[in-house]
Amino acid sequence: MEKRVMTNSKRRKRLMTASALLGGVLVLSACSGGGGKASASGDGDSTSQAKVDEAAAKKTSEAQITITPKDGSDNASINNGTAVTVGKGSLTSVTMKTASGTAVAGQISADKKSWKPLNRLERATTYKIAAEAADSEGRTAHENASFTTVSPANSFIGNFTPEDGSTVGVGMPVSINFDKAITDKAAVQKGITVSSSSGQEVVGHWFSANRLDFRPESYWTGGSTVTLKLNLDGVQGASGVYGVQQKTVTFKIGRNQVSIVDAKTKTMQVTQDGKVVKTIPISAGAPENTTYQGQMVISEKFKETRMDGSTVGFKDEKGKGEYDIKDVPHAMRLSNSGTFIHGNYWGPKSIFGSVNTSHGCVGLSDTKGANDANTPASWFFNHSLIGDVVVVKNTGDKTIAPDNGLNGWNLNWAAWKAGSAA
């Protein structure tokens, strides 16, 4: 076989040819794409390149949209936790809907820097927000988020009394009953404030994991205004359970009316602002069914109501109530266990002021139908407010439990303050 020797000049010529071929392949690979045809010269489609250059040169919007809560959040607040804000721009559009498509009304602020829903959200509901904003040059930006509000199982609320805007007696405490047991009482109590225009010190007292009452040392000052603020939104009351309320309530204190029932003399003296305005004959609990003693607060009023002895333990041998009166007139509740001060039309008029005959209530003379304005029971009913105090004495019974009704006044101030978690 002939041995061929490649000269340097031939070797250089072959390398230049190979390099040229490889260069052609690289050009074709880099410029072909998107289904377009490469030009014979390898320069690419000038129109496509211009579009790419234009997009690259164009600046994006400087507007920066922030949606609260963050996308994907759960246990979100139903009160003040939802908002859309923008920096370096102005909001042009915000829509909020439930997952099922129900629109949520909202409003963009006058300066177009923020948006909020107009109403409180629903619990355990998924919401979707879509926001658009524009910067100073009119370039738009978009942001979307989806979140779910706190569920009833993971939230608590406090049902409170008295009602917003009401006028009540001087003995009316602020009483809050929570729908979940509270384990972090200090955190919850810290989120609640009660104040009076009279300047009286107001302290909370926990009767249980579900009940918190507030009162001053002495009865509220007549004519004052009391304000309750619930700042419980997001407050953890127990493991995995959060508050949702953000509310302010005010109520008025009426004239100072305190009535003293004396089971021994069988009379009730009604005082207003320290002066006796009326003395009414009464009939309290019989010796075998004595009436609780102590300071009691009227918590409910009924022009007529049914009283069935079986509901409070007074049953006959057949299990039926020892009494069942379907139209007790002018009834006002003094305890949760069934103590009332009420009209009595079924007993002889002679018992009032002379003998105690009831099953534990305080009875006043009345007529059937609750329409006679001239009876003692009618007068007292019409001159009483929810929150008025009825002090019962000389019955021979024990003092009513402070948590039996709205009767925390039967605790002295030191004992009351000892029940505070603040």
PDB file of C-alpha atoms in Angstrom, residues 41 51 75 107-108 111 126 155 192 207 226 239 288 361 366 414:
ATOM      1  CA  SER A  41     -27.746  34.446   3.935  1.00  0.00           C
ATOM      2  CA  LYS A  51     -41.095  42.197  17.373  1.00  0.00           C
ATOM      3  CA  ASN A  75     -58.476  31.138  58.687  1.00  0.00           C
ATOM      4  CA  GLN A 107     -65.030  50.518  47.184  1.00  0.00           C
ATOM      5  CA  ILE A 108     -61.832  52.064  45.858  1.00  0.00           C
ATOM      6  CA  ASP A 111     -57.006  58.567  46.075  1.00  0.00           C
ATOM      7  CA  THR A 126     -63.547  31.043  49.826  1.00  0.00           C
ATOM      8  CA  SER A 155     -63.475  30.718  65.645  1.00  0.00           C
ATOM      9  CA  ILE A 192     -62.213  43.708  75.540  1.00  0.00           C
ATOM     10  CA  PHE A 207     -67.442  32.989  86.064  1.00  0.00           C
ATOM     11  CA  VAL A 226     -71.095  52.843  79.009  1.00  0.00           C
ATOM     12  CA  SER A 239     -55.703  26.196  70.588  1.00  0.00           C
ATOM     13  CA  GLU A 288     -91.092  25.528 102.670  1.00  0.00           C
ATOM     14  CA  CYS A 361     -90.967  34.148  93.501  1.00  0.00           C
ATOM     15  CA  ASP A 366    -102.586  41.882  89.677  1.00  0.00           C
ATOM     16  CA  ALA A 414     -61.958  42.145  96.249  1.00  0.00           C
TER      17      ALA A 414
END
